[in-house]
């Protein structure tokens, strides 16, 4: 397949503005793609060469990419810099420079998708000392054989700025339309994706072996499983009622969720976003080797920072010290952690995700050797709302956020990749009416004035509409930011800047600056109201109106552990709104 065919699609996708059109175009593209390379086409379209959990990134800075442009085009440094400054995009700058180069290169053979992919793969695999120079060499070689339009996308991919707005879910939709042919098989596609977290692999299996192939996909140690997530309710009674009168209640530890894969002595740790974070936690690797008694296992735990002197739990923020690339060993000593295991998904060849929680818990208990650093989550089986309530207060007293209350019985499986009512979180309520914080995605910004001149005055925040796979605005937030935040935000958001509203963003508000939905922030507000401007829950309560958060404030918590699709959903906002109405009615 020629790379120019892909480029043609990219240009079309860039020109459209809706999610449905995007899916249709993707279906068309994937239909034309030879099955053997469909995984590569999928990764490239997402701006990647491997699924994110592999942890091999292209990692080419704009500056380096521009050097490759200079080498490939024969243009001067000044010309390249000028184009970059003027166009503000490394892809467009490269396109312009290469369009100007001499005639000779026009005789070069046309690039295939494989040519581009394998060069990018080599770039990703170059690491360590001197690797930057080699990356530039490979890239300039590739650009030298590329048409200007092709160069535009190659450059965007290597610099991590593909930004077509296509996400894993969009691809999954396209695949199920193309190879599933109906609603009944949709679940198979989802499950295949949820237990492998590798959309390229799912695409290739579907293309080569169809639905039968998808059915054969199994959980594998080393390939992360997309996490099961919890819904929320605000009282013990409500929760018990929802769960049919009985439950397994567990402490909700305030740390970092980790999915740990173990095969003999080999241990890999994935974050909630399924990034490989093993290198940040050499101590956890050791603990798992010693105290998890299984040849093969996939477990989930909450990793909590503790005070080394008292063993008390510390707030989640303390784990930030582990994010530093250097001095991990120092951080290990200064900021020790404790693991609280709460689930077992796979054990010595046995897939436990479809087993009820009682069985998973039993199996978990049988392989965990408890020490002062390795614990099972504290849990009780109960059907008594008073006992549940007491347990909740005990959890808070012990430094937890509250409880995760889990359904029991045959149906209580591990639903990978789903937020549902099998797990319900009960968190401490805040002083304001809005019972809980929400995690929203930054999709736009407004210029600041006066004291905030030169930075942002406010951010446009959106919730995630899972069904439509779009981000719908729900508030404009200007409070709660410290001076440090205000200084940091433009820098943090710079890589996501785009010249127009993103194709997967819906808002009735016109921002001054638009962003690709990436950065997730924790927001608290006073209440949820009906709004003619914001698009979350559009039409669900009242025709022509959406929902908005009133008096929103940033809590100070950057949710870097969350992908945009992990943000609070519009359904959750709607649910919060309904609950609020109910409370008002009860109080009256
Ligand atoms: P929040 O923003 O409330 O932390 P979240 O969106 O990150 O939630 P949720 O699914 O809403 O994730 O809440 C469940 C989270 O609680 C899990 O992701 C996990 O990190 C954490 N957790 C702590 N203790 C437990 C436990 N015993 N069982 C399950 N999850 C737990």
Coordinates of C-alpha atoms and ligand atoms in Angstrom, one line a residue:
X1 CA 0.0 0.0 0.0
X2 CA 1.4 3.4 -0.9
X3 CA 1.9 5.9 1.9
X4 CA 0.4 8.5 -0.4
X5 CA -3.0 6.7 -0.2
X6 CA -2.9 7.0 3.6
X7 CA -2.0 10.7 3.3
X8 CA -5.0 11.3 1.1
X9 CA -7.2 9.9 3.9
X10 CA -5.5 12.0 6.5
X11 CA -6.1 15.1 4.5
X12 CA -9.8 14.2 4.2
X13 CA -10.1 13.4 7.9
X14 CA -8.5 16.7 8.8
X15 CA -11.0 18.6 6.7
X16 CA -14.2 17.1 8.3
X17 CA -15.7 18.1 11.6
X18 CA -17.9 15.3 12.9
X19 CA -17.4 12.0 14.6
X20 CA -19.7 10.1 12.3
X21 CA -18.0 11.2 9.1
X22 CA -14.7 10.4 10.7
X23 CA -15.8 6.8 11.4
X24 CA -17.1 6.5 7.8
X25 CA -13.8 7.6 6.4
X26 CA -12.0 5.2 8.6
X27 CA -14.2 2.3 7.4
X28 CA -13.3 3.2 3.9
X29 CA -9.6 3.4 4.7
X30 CA -9.5 0.1 6.5
X31 CA -11.5 -1.6 3.8
X32 CA -8.8 -0.7 1.3
X33 CA -5.9 -1.7 3.6
X34 CA -4.3 -5.1 3.0
X35 CA -5.0 -7.2 6.2
X36 CA -1.3 -7.9 6.8
X37 CA -0.5 -4.3 7.4
X38 CA -3.7 -3.1 9.0
X39 CA -2.1 -2.9 12.4
X40 CA 0.6 -0.6 11.0
X41 CA -2.0 1.6 9.4
X42 CA -3.9 1.8 12.6
X43 CA -0.9 2.7 14.7
X44 CA 0.2 5.4 12.2
X45 CA -3.3 6.9 12.1
X46 CA -3.1 7.2 15.9
X47 CA 0.3 8.8 15.6
X48 CA 2.1 5.8 17.1
X49 CA 4.2 2.8 16.1
X50 CA 3.3 0.5 19.0
X51 CA 0.4 0.4 21.5
X52 CA 1.3 2.8 24.3
X53 CA 1.9 0.1 26.9
X54 CA 5.0 -1.0 25.0
X55 CA 6.6 2.2 26.2
X56 CA 8.7 2.8 23.1
X57 CA 8.1 6.3 21.9
X58 CA 9.3 8.2 18.8
X59 CA 10.3 11.1 21.0
X60 CA 11.7 13.4 18.4
X61 CA 11.6 17.1 19.5
X62 CA 10.6 19.7 16.9
X63 CA 14.1 21.0 16.9
X64 CA 15.5 17.7 15.8
X65 CA 12.8 17.1 13.2
X66 CA 13.6 20.5 11.7
X67 CA 17.3 19.5 11.4
X68 CA 16.2 16.5 9.4
X69 CA 14.1 18.7 7.2
X70 CA 17.1 20.9 6.6
X71 CA 19.2 17.9 5.6
X72 CA 16.6 16.4 3.4
X73 CA 15.6 19.6 1.6
X74 CA 18.9 21.3 1.3
X75 CA 17.4 24.5 2.6
X76 CA 19.3 26.7 5.0
X77 CA 18.7 26.7 8.7
X78 CA 17.3 30.2 8.5
X79 CA 14.7 29.3 5.9
X80 CA 13.6 26.3 7.9
X81 CA 13.3 28.3 11.1
X82 CA 11.4 31.0 9.4
X83 CA 8.9 28.6 7.9
X84 CA 8.4 26.9 11.3
X85 CA 7.9 30.2 13.1
X86 CA 5.5 31.4 10.5
X87 CA 3.4 28.2 10.2
X88 CA 3.7 27.1 13.8
X89 CA 3.7 23.5 12.8
X90 CA 6.6 21.3 12.1
X91 CA 4.6 19.3 9.5
X92 CA 3.6 22.3 7.5
X93 CA 7.1 23.7 7.7
X94 CA 8.6 20.5 6.4
X95 CA 6.0 20.3 3.6
X96 CA 6.9 23.8 2.4
X97 CA 10.7 23.2 2.5
X98 CA 10.5 19.9 0.7
X99 CA 8.3 21.4 -2.0
X100 CA 11.1 23.8 -2.8
X101 CA 13.9 21.2 -3.1
X102 CA 15.6 20.4 -6.3
X103 CA 14.1 18.3 -9.1
X104 CA 16.4 15.3 -8.7
X105 CA 14.4 13.7 -5.9
X106 CA 11.3 13.4 -8.0
X107 CA 12.6 10.2 -9.5
X108 CA 12.8 8.4 -6.2
X109 CA 10.5 5.4 -5.8
X110 CA 7.2 6.1 -4.1
X111 CA 7.1 5.3 -0.4
X112 CA 5.0 2.4 0.8
X113 CA 3.3 2.3 4.2
X114 CA 5.8 -0.4 5.2
X115 CA 8.8 1.8 4.2
X116 CA 7.5 4.6 6.5
X117 CA 6.5 2.3 9.3
X118 CA 9.9 0.5 9.4
X119 CA 11.8 3.8 9.4
X120 CA 9.7 5.1 12.2
X121 CA 10.2 1.8 14.1
X122 CA 13.9 2.2 13.8
X123 CA 13.6 5.7 15.1
X124 CA 11.6 4.5 18.1
X125 CA 14.1 1.7 18.9
X126 CA 17.1 4.1 19.0
X127 CA 17.6 4.9 22.6
X128 CA 20.5 5.9 24.8
X129 CA 23.6 7.9 24.1
X130 CA 24.1 9.2 20.5
X131 CA 20.6 8.1 19.6
X132 CA 19.3 11.6 18.8
X133 CA 21.8 11.9 16.0
X134 CA 20.9 8.5 14.5
X135 CA 17.2 9.4 14.7
X136 CA 17.9 12.6 12.7
X137 CA 19.8 10.6 10.1
X138 CA 17.0 8.0 9.7
X139 CA 14.3 10.7 9.5
X140 CA 16.2 12.8 7.0
X141 CA 16.6 9.7 4.8
X142 CA 12.9 9.1 5.0
X143 CA 12.0 12.7 4.2
X144 CA 14.4 12.7 1.3
X145 CA 12.2 10.1 -0.5
X146 CA 8.9 11.6 0.6
X147 CA 6.6 13.9 -1.3
X148 CA 5.9 17.1 0.5
X149 CA 2.4 16.1 1.6
X150 CA 3.8 12.8 2.9
X151 CA 6.5 14.6 4.8
X152 CA 3.9 16.7 6.6
X153 CA 2.4 13.6 8.2
X154 CA 5.7 11.8 8.8
X155 CA 6.9 14.9 10.7
X156 CA 3.7 15.1 12.7
X157 CA 3.9 11.4 13.7
X158 CA 7.5 11.5 14.8
X159 CA 7.0 14.6 16.9
X160 CA 3.9 13.2 18.5
X161 CA 1.6 15.8 16.9
X162 CA -0.6 13.7 14.7
X163 CA -3.8 15.1 16.1
X164 CA -6.3 13.8 13.6
X165 CA -8.7 13.4 16.5
X166 CA -9.0 9.6 15.8
X167 CA -8.9 7.6 19.1
X168 CA -8.9 3.8 19.8
X169 CA -12.7 3.9 20.2
X170 CA -13.2 5.5 16.8
X171 CA -11.1 2.7 15.3
X172 CA -13.0 0.1 17.2
X173 CA -16.2 1.4 15.8
X174 CA -14.9 1.3 12.3
X175 CA -13.6 -2.2 12.8
X176 CA -16.9 -3.5 14.1
X177 CA -18.8 -1.9 11.2
X178 CA -16.3 -3.4 8.7
X179 CA -15.8 -6.9 10.1
X180 CA -18.6 -7.4 12.6
X181 CA -21.6 -6.6 10.6
X182 CA -24.0 -6.1 13.4
X183 CA -24.7 -5.1 17.0
X184 CA -24.4 -8.7 18.3
X185 CA -20.7 -8.9 17.6
X186 CA -19.8 -5.4 18.9
X187 CA -19.2 -6.9 22.4
X188 CA -16.6 -9.3 21.0
X189 CA -14.7 -6.4 19.5
X190 CA -14.9 -4.6 22.8
X191 CA -13.8 -7.6 24.9
X192 CA -10.9 -8.3 22.5
X193 CA -9.8 -4.7 23.0
X194 CA -10.4 -4.6 26.7
X195 CA -8.3 -7.6 27.4
X196 CA -5.4 -6.7 25.1
X197 CA -5.4 -2.9 25.1
X198 CA -3.9 -3.2 21.7
X199 CA -6.1 -1.8 18.9
X200 CA -3.6 -2.7 16.2
X201 CA -3.6 -6.3 17.3
X202 CA -7.4 -6.4 17.4
X203 CA -7.6 -4.9 13.9
X204 CA -5.2 -7.4 12.5
X205 CA -7.0 -10.4 14.1
X206 CA -10.4 -9.1 12.8
X207 CA -9.0 -8.5 9.4
X208 CA -7.3 -11.9 9.1
X209 CA -9.5 -14.2 11.0
X210 CA -12.8 -12.4 11.5
X211 CA -15.0 -12.7 14.5
X212 CA -13.9 -16.3 15.1
X213 CA -10.4 -15.0 15.5
X214 CA -11.5 -12.4 18.1
X215 CA -13.2 -15.1 20.1
X216 CA -9.9 -16.9 20.4
X217 CA -8.0 -14.0 21.9
X218 CA -6.9 -14.7 25.5
X219 CA -5.5 -12.7 28.4
X220 CA -1.8 -12.7 28.2
X221 CA 0.8 -11.8 30.8
X222 CA 2.5 -8.7 29.6
X223 CA -0.5 -7.2 27.8
X224 CA -2.4 -4.9 30.1
X225 CA -6.1 -5.4 30.7
X226 CA -8.2 -2.2 30.6
X227 CA -9.3 -1.5 34.1
X228 CA -12.8 -1.9 35.5
X229 CA -14.1 1.3 37.0
X230 CA -16.7 2.3 39.5
X231 CA -19.9 4.4 39.5
X232 CA -20.7 6.6 42.4
X233 CA -23.5 7.0 44.9
X234 CA -23.7 9.1 48.0
X235 CA -25.1 6.9 50.8
X236 CA -24.6 3.4 52.2
X237 CA -28.4 2.7 51.9
X238 CA -28.5 3.7 48.3
X239 CA -25.6 1.5 47.5
X240 CA -26.9 -1.6 49.2
X241 CA -30.2 -1.2 47.5
X242 CA -28.5 -0.9 44.2
X243 CA -26.5 -4.0 44.8
X244 CA -29.5 -6.1 45.8
X245 CA -28.9 -6.0 49.6
X246 CA -25.4 -7.4 49.9
X247 CA -21.9 -6.5 49.0
X248 CA -18.2 -6.7 49.5
X249 CA -17.1 -3.4 50.8
X250 CA -13.4 -2.4 50.5
X251 CA -11.3 0.5 51.6
X252 CA -10.8 3.0 48.8
X253 CA -7.1 3.7 49.1
X254 CA -5.8 7.0 47.9
X255 CA -2.8 6.1 45.9
X256 CA -1.9 5.0 42.4
X257 CA -3.7 2.1 40.8
X258 CA -1.3 -0.5 39.5
X259 CA -1.9 -3.5 37.3
X260 CA 0.9 -5.9 38.0
X261 CA 1.9 -8.7 35.6
X262 CA 4.2 -11.4 36.9
X263 CA 5.8 -14.3 35.1
X264 CA 8.3 -16.1 37.2
X265 CA 10.7 -13.4 38.3
X266 CA 9.7 -11.0 35.6
X267 CA 7.4 -8.2 36.9
X268 CA 5.8 -5.4 34.8
X269 CA 3.8 -2.6 36.3
X270 CA 1.1 -0.7 34.4
X271 CA -0.5 2.5 35.5
X272 CA -4.2 3.2 35.4
X273 CA -3.6 4.6 31.8
X274 CA -1.8 1.4 31.1
X275 CA 1.6 3.0 30.7
X276 CA 4.6 0.9 31.7
X277 CA 5.8 2.4 34.9
X278 CA 8.0 -0.4 36.1
X279 CA 11.1 1.7 36.2
X280 CA 9.5 4.1 38.8
X281 CA 9.0 1.2 41.3
X282 CA 12.0 -1.1 41.7
X283 CA 10.8 -1.7 45.3
X284 CA 7.4 -2.9 44.1
X285 CA 9.0 -5.3 41.7
X286 CA 11.0 -6.8 44.6
X287 CA 7.9 -7.0 46.8
X288 CA 5.9 -8.8 44.1
X289 CA 8.8 -11.2 43.4
X290 CA 9.0 -12.1 47.1
X291 CA 5.4 -12.1 48.3
X292 CA 3.2 -13.0 45.4
X293 CA 3.2 -16.8 45.3
X294 CA 2.4 -17.5 41.7
X295 CA 4.3 -18.4 38.6
X296 CA 2.0 -16.3 36.5
X297 CA -0.4 -13.7 37.7
X298 CA -2.1 -10.4 36.8
X299 CA -3.1 -8.5 39.9
X300 CA -4.4 -5.1 40.8
X301 CA -3.5 -3.1 43.7
X302 CA -3.5 0.5 45.0
X303 CA 0.1 1.6 45.7
X304 CA 0.1 4.1 48.6
X305 CA 2.8 6.3 49.9
X306 CA 3.5 5.8 53.5
X307 CA 5.3 7.6 56.3
X308 CA 8.3 5.4 56.9
X309 CA 8.3 6.1 60.7
X310 CA 4.7 5.5 61.5
X311 CA 3.4 3.4 58.5
X312 CA 0.6 5.9 58.1
X313 CA -0.8 6.5 54.7
X314 CA 0.1 9.8 53.0
X315 CA -1.8 11.7 50.3
X316 CA -1.6 10.6 46.7
X317 CA 0.5 13.6 45.8
X318 CA 3.5 12.1 47.6
X319 CA 3.8 9.6 44.8
X320 CA 4.7 12.4 42.4
X321 CA 8.3 12.0 43.6
X322 CA 8.4 8.7 41.8
X323 CA 7.7 10.4 38.5
X324 CA 11.2 11.9 38.4
X325 CA 13.3 10.2 35.8
X326 CA 16.5 10.4 37.8
X327 CA 17.2 9.4 41.4
X328 CA 14.5 6.8 41.5
X329 CA 16.5 5.0 44.1
X330 CA 16.6 8.1 46.4
X331 CA 12.8 8.4 46.0
X332 CA 12.4 4.7 46.9
X333 CA 14.2 5.4 50.2
X334 CA 12.6 8.7 51.0
X335 CA 9.1 7.9 49.9
X336 CA 8.3 4.3 50.5
X337 CA 5.1 2.7 49.5
X338 CA 2.7 -0.1 50.5
X339 CA 0.6 -2.2 48.2
X340 CA -3.0 -3.0 48.9
X341 CA -4.1 -5.8 46.5
X342 CA -7.8 -5.8 45.6
X343 CA -8.1 -8.1 42.5
X344 CA -6.7 -11.0 40.7
X345 CA -7.5 -11.3 37.0
X346 CA -5.3 -14.1 35.9
X347 CA -3.5 -16.9 37.7
X348 CA -1.3 -19.7 36.3
X349 CA -3.1 -20.0 33.0
X350 CA -6.6 -19.4 34.4
X351 CA -8.6 -16.3 33.3
X352 CA -10.4 -15.1 36.4
X353 CA -12.1 -12.1 34.8
X354 CA -15.3 -14.0 34.2
X355 CA -15.4 -15.5 37.7
X356 CA -17.4 -13.9 40.5
X357 CA -15.6 -11.6 42.9
X358 CA -15.8 -14.1 45.8
X359 CA -13.8 -16.6 43.7
X360 CA -11.3 -13.9 42.7
X361 CA -10.8 -12.8 46.2
X362 CA -10.3 -16.3 47.5
X363 CA -7.7 -16.9 44.8
X364 CA -6.0 -13.6 45.6
X365 CA -5.8 -14.4 49.3
X366 CA -4.2 -17.7 48.5
X367 CA -1.3 -16.2 46.6
X368 CA -0.6 -13.0 48.7
X369 CA 1.8 -13.3 51.6
X370 CA 1.0 -10.3 53.7
X371 CA 3.8 -8.2 55.2
X372 CA 4.0 -4.6 56.5
X373 CA 4.4 -3.5 52.9
X374 CA 2.1 -6.0 51.1
X375 CA -1.5 -6.2 52.2
X376 CA -4.9 -7.3 50.9
X377 CA -7.4 -4.5 50.7
X378 CA -9.3 -4.3 53.9
X379 CA -12.8 -5.7 53.1
X380 CA -16.0 -6.9 54.7
X381 CA -19.0 -8.8 53.4
X382 CA -22.1 -7.1 54.6
X383 CA -25.8 -6.6 54.1
X384 CA -26.3 -4.1 56.9
X385 CA -26.4 -0.4 55.9
X386 CA -25.3 0.6 59.4
X387 CA -22.3 -1.7 59.3
X388 CA -21.4 -0.3 55.9
X389 CA -21.7 3.2 57.1
X390 CA -19.5 2.4 60.1
X391 CA -16.9 0.8 57.8
X392 CA -16.9 3.9 55.7
X393 CA -16.1 6.2 58.6
X394 CA -13.4 3.8 59.7
X395 CA -11.9 3.9 56.2
X396 CA -11.8 7.7 56.3
X397 CA -10.3 7.7 59.7
X398 CA -7.6 5.5 58.5
X399 CA -6.6 7.9 55.7
X400 CA -8.6 6.4 52.9
X401 CA -10.9 8.3 50.5
X402 CA -13.9 6.2 51.4
X403 CA -15.1 2.8 50.1
X404 CA -15.4 0.9 46.8
X405 CA -18.4 -1.3 47.4
X406 CA -18.6 -4.3 45.1
X407 CA -21.5 -6.4 43.9
X408 CA -21.3 -10.1 44.9
X409 CA -22.7 -13.3 43.3
X410 CA -22.6 -15.0 40.0
X411 CA -22.9 -11.8 37.9
X412 CA -20.1 -10.0 39.8
X413 CA -17.4 -10.6 37.2
X414 CA -14.5 -8.3 36.3
X415 CA -15.8 -6.1 33.6
X416 CA -12.6 -5.0 31.8
X417 CA -12.7 -1.4 30.5
X418 CA -16.2 -0.6 31.8
X419 CA -17.5 1.8 34.3
X420 CA -20.6 0.2 35.8
X421 CA -22.7 -0.5 38.8
X422 CA -20.9 -3.6 39.9
X423 CA -18.5 -1.4 41.7
X424 CA -19.8 1.7 43.4
X425 CA -17.6 4.3 45.2
X426 CA -18.7 6.0 48.3
X427 CA -16.5 9.0 49.0
X428 CA -16.5 11.6 51.6
X429 CA -18.8 14.4 50.8
X430 CA -17.5 17.9 50.5
X431 CA -18.9 21.0 52.1
X432 CA -20.6 22.3 49.0
X433 CA -23.8 20.9 47.4
X434 CA -21.9 19.1 44.7
X435 CA -21.1 15.9 46.5
X436 CA -18.0 14.9 44.5
X437 CA -15.2 16.3 42.4
X438 CA -15.2 15.6 38.7
X439 CA -12.3 15.1 36.3
X440 CA -12.7 17.2 33.2
X441 CA -10.7 17.7 30.1
X442 CA -9.3 21.0 29.0
X443 CA -10.6 21.7 25.5
X444 CA -10.1 25.5 25.2
X445 CA -8.8 28.6 27.0
X446 CA -9.5 32.3 27.3
X447 CA -6.9 35.0 27.3
X448 CA -6.3 36.5 30.8
X449 CA -6.5 40.2 31.5
X450 CA -5.0 42.5 34.1
X451 CA -3.0 40.4 36.6
X452 CA -3.5 37.4 34.4
X453 CA -2.3 39.1 31.2
X454 CA 0.0 36.8 29.2
X455 CA -1.5 33.7 30.7
X456 CA -5.0 32.1 30.7
X457 CA -7.9 33.8 32.4
X458 CA -10.0 30.6 32.3
X459 CA -10.2 27.2 30.8
X460 CA -13.1 25.6 28.9
X461 CA -13.7 22.2 30.4
X462 CA -15.5 19.2 29.0
X463 CA -16.9 15.9 30.1
X464 CA -16.6 12.7 28.0
X465 CA -19.7 11.5 26.2
X466 CA -18.9 7.8 25.9
X467 CA -21.7 6.8 23.5
X468 CA -20.8 9.5 21.0
X469 CA -17.1 9.4 21.8
X470 CA -16.9 13.2 22.0
X471 CA -16.0 15.8 24.6
X472 CA -18.9 18.1 25.6
X473 CA -18.2 21.3 27.4
X474 CA -19.6 21.7 30.9
X475 CA -18.0 24.8 32.4
X476 CA -15.5 27.6 32.1
X477 CA -13.2 27.5 35.1
X478 CA -11.1 30.4 36.3
X479 CA -10.9 29.8 40.0
X480 CA -8.7 27.7 42.2
X481 CA -5.5 28.3 40.2
X482 CA -2.4 29.3 42.1
X483 CA 0.2 31.6 40.5
X484 CA 2.3 28.6 39.9
X485 CA -0.5 26.8 38.1
X486 CA -1.1 29.9 35.9
X487 CA 2.5 29.9 34.9
X488 CA 2.7 26.2 34.3
X489 CA -0.6 25.8 32.3
X490 CA 0.3 27.5 29.0
X491 CA 3.5 25.4 28.9
X492 CA 1.6 22.2 29.7
X493 CA -1.0 22.9 27.1
X494 CA 1.2 24.2 24.4
X495 CA 1.7 20.8 22.7
X496 CA -2.0 20.4 22.4
X497 CA -2.8 23.7 20.7
X498 CA -4.8 23.5 17.5
X499 CA -6.0 26.3 15.2
X500 CA -9.8 25.4 15.5
X501 CA -12.2 23.5 17.6
X502 CA -11.3 19.9 17.8
X503 CA -13.5 17.5 15.7
X504 CA -14.5 15.6 18.8
X505 CA -15.3 18.6 20.9
X506 CA -18.8 20.1 21.3
X507 CA -19.4 23.4 22.9
X508 CA -21.7 26.4 22.4
X509 CA -18.9 28.6 23.8
X510 CA -16.2 30.1 21.6
X511 CA -12.8 29.8 23.2
X512 CA -9.9 32.1 22.3
X513 CA -7.6 29.1 22.0
X514 CA -8.5 25.5 21.3
X515 CA -6.8 22.3 22.4
X516 CA -6.8 18.7 21.5
X517 CA -8.6 17.1 24.5
X518 CA -5.7 15.7 26.5
X519 CA -5.1 17.3 29.9
X520 CA -7.4 16.2 32.7
X521 CA -8.0 18.4 35.8
X522 CA -10.0 17.8 38.9
X523 CA -12.8 20.3 39.4
X524 CA -15.3 20.9 42.1
X525 CA -18.3 23.1 41.9
X526 CA -21.3 24.2 43.9
X527 CA -24.0 22.5 41.9
X528 CA -25.1 21.4 38.5
X529 CA -27.4 23.6 36.6
X530 CA -29.2 23.7 33.2
X531 CA -27.3 25.7 30.6
X532 CA -28.1 26.8 27.1
X533 CA -24.4 27.0 26.3
X534 CA -22.8 23.9 27.5
X535 CA -23.3 20.6 25.7
X536 CA -22.9 17.9 28.3
X537 CA -26.2 16.0 28.7
X538 CA -27.7 18.0 25.8
X539 CA -31.4 17.6 25.6
X540 CA -31.5 15.0 28.4
X541 CA -33.2 17.2 30.9
X542 CA -34.7 19.9 28.7
X543 CA -34.7 20.4 25.0
X544 CA -32.2 22.9 23.8
X545 CA -30.3 22.8 27.1
X546 CA -27.3 21.0 28.4
X547 CA -25.8 20.8 31.9
X548 CA -23.2 23.1 33.5
X549 CA -21.2 23.2 36.7
X550 CA -21.9 26.3 38.7
X551 CA -19.0 28.1 40.4
X552 CA -16.4 25.6 39.3
X553 CA -13.0 25.6 40.9
X554 CA -9.7 23.7 40.2
X555 CA -8.9 21.5 43.2
X556 CA -5.1 21.7 42.5
X557 CA -5.1 18.1 41.3
X558 CA -3.7 17.4 37.9
X559 CA -5.0 14.0 36.8
X560 CA -2.0 13.0 34.7
X561 CA -2.9 9.5 35.5
X562 CA -6.1 9.8 33.4
X563 CA -6.5 9.7 29.7
X564 CA -9.1 12.1 28.3
X565 CA -11.5 9.1 27.8
X566 CA -11.2 8.5 31.6
X567 CA -12.7 11.8 32.4
X568 CA -16.0 12.0 34.2
X569 CA -18.7 11.1 31.6
X570 CA -21.6 13.2 30.6
X571 CA -23.9 10.4 32.0
X572 CA -22.3 10.7 35.4
X573 CA -22.9 14.5 35.3
X574 CA -26.5 13.8 34.4
X575 CA -26.7 11.3 37.2
X576 CA -25.3 13.8 39.6
X577 CA -27.8 16.4 38.5
X578 CA -30.7 14.0 39.0
X579 CA -29.4 13.0 42.5
X580 CA -29.2 16.7 43.4
X581 CA -32.8 17.2 42.3
X582 CA -33.9 14.3 44.5
X583 CA -32.1 15.8 47.5
X584 CA -33.8 19.1 47.0
X585 CA -37.1 17.4 46.7
X586 CA -36.4 15.4 49.9
X587 CA -35.4 18.5 51.8
X588 CA -38.6 20.3 50.8
Ligands
LIG1 P1 -11.4 8.7 41.6 O1 -11.3 9.9 40.7 O2 -12.6 8.7 42.5 O3 -10.1 8.3 42.2 P2 -11.2 7.2 39.3 O4 -12.0 7.8 38.2 O5 -9.7 7.3 39.3 O6 -11.8 7.6 40.7 P3 -12.9 5.1 39.8 O7 -13.2 3.9 39.0 O8 -14.0 6.1 39.8 O9 -11.5 5.6 39.3 O10 -12.7 4.7 41.3 C1 -12.0 3.5 41.5 C2 -10.6 3.8 41.8 O11 -10.3 3.6 43.2 C3 -9.7 2.7 41.1 O12 -9.3 3.1 39.9 C4 -8.6 2.5 42.1 O13 -7.5 3.3 41.7 C5 -9.1 3.0 43.4 N1 -9.2 2.0 44.5 C6 -8.7 2.2 45.7 N2 -9.0 1.2 46.5 C7 -9.7 0.3 45.7 C8 -10.3 -1.0 45.9 N3 -10.2 -1.6 47.1 N4 -10.9 -1.6 44.9 C9 -11.0 -1.0 43.7 N5 -10.4 0.2 43.4 C10 -9.8 0.8 44.4

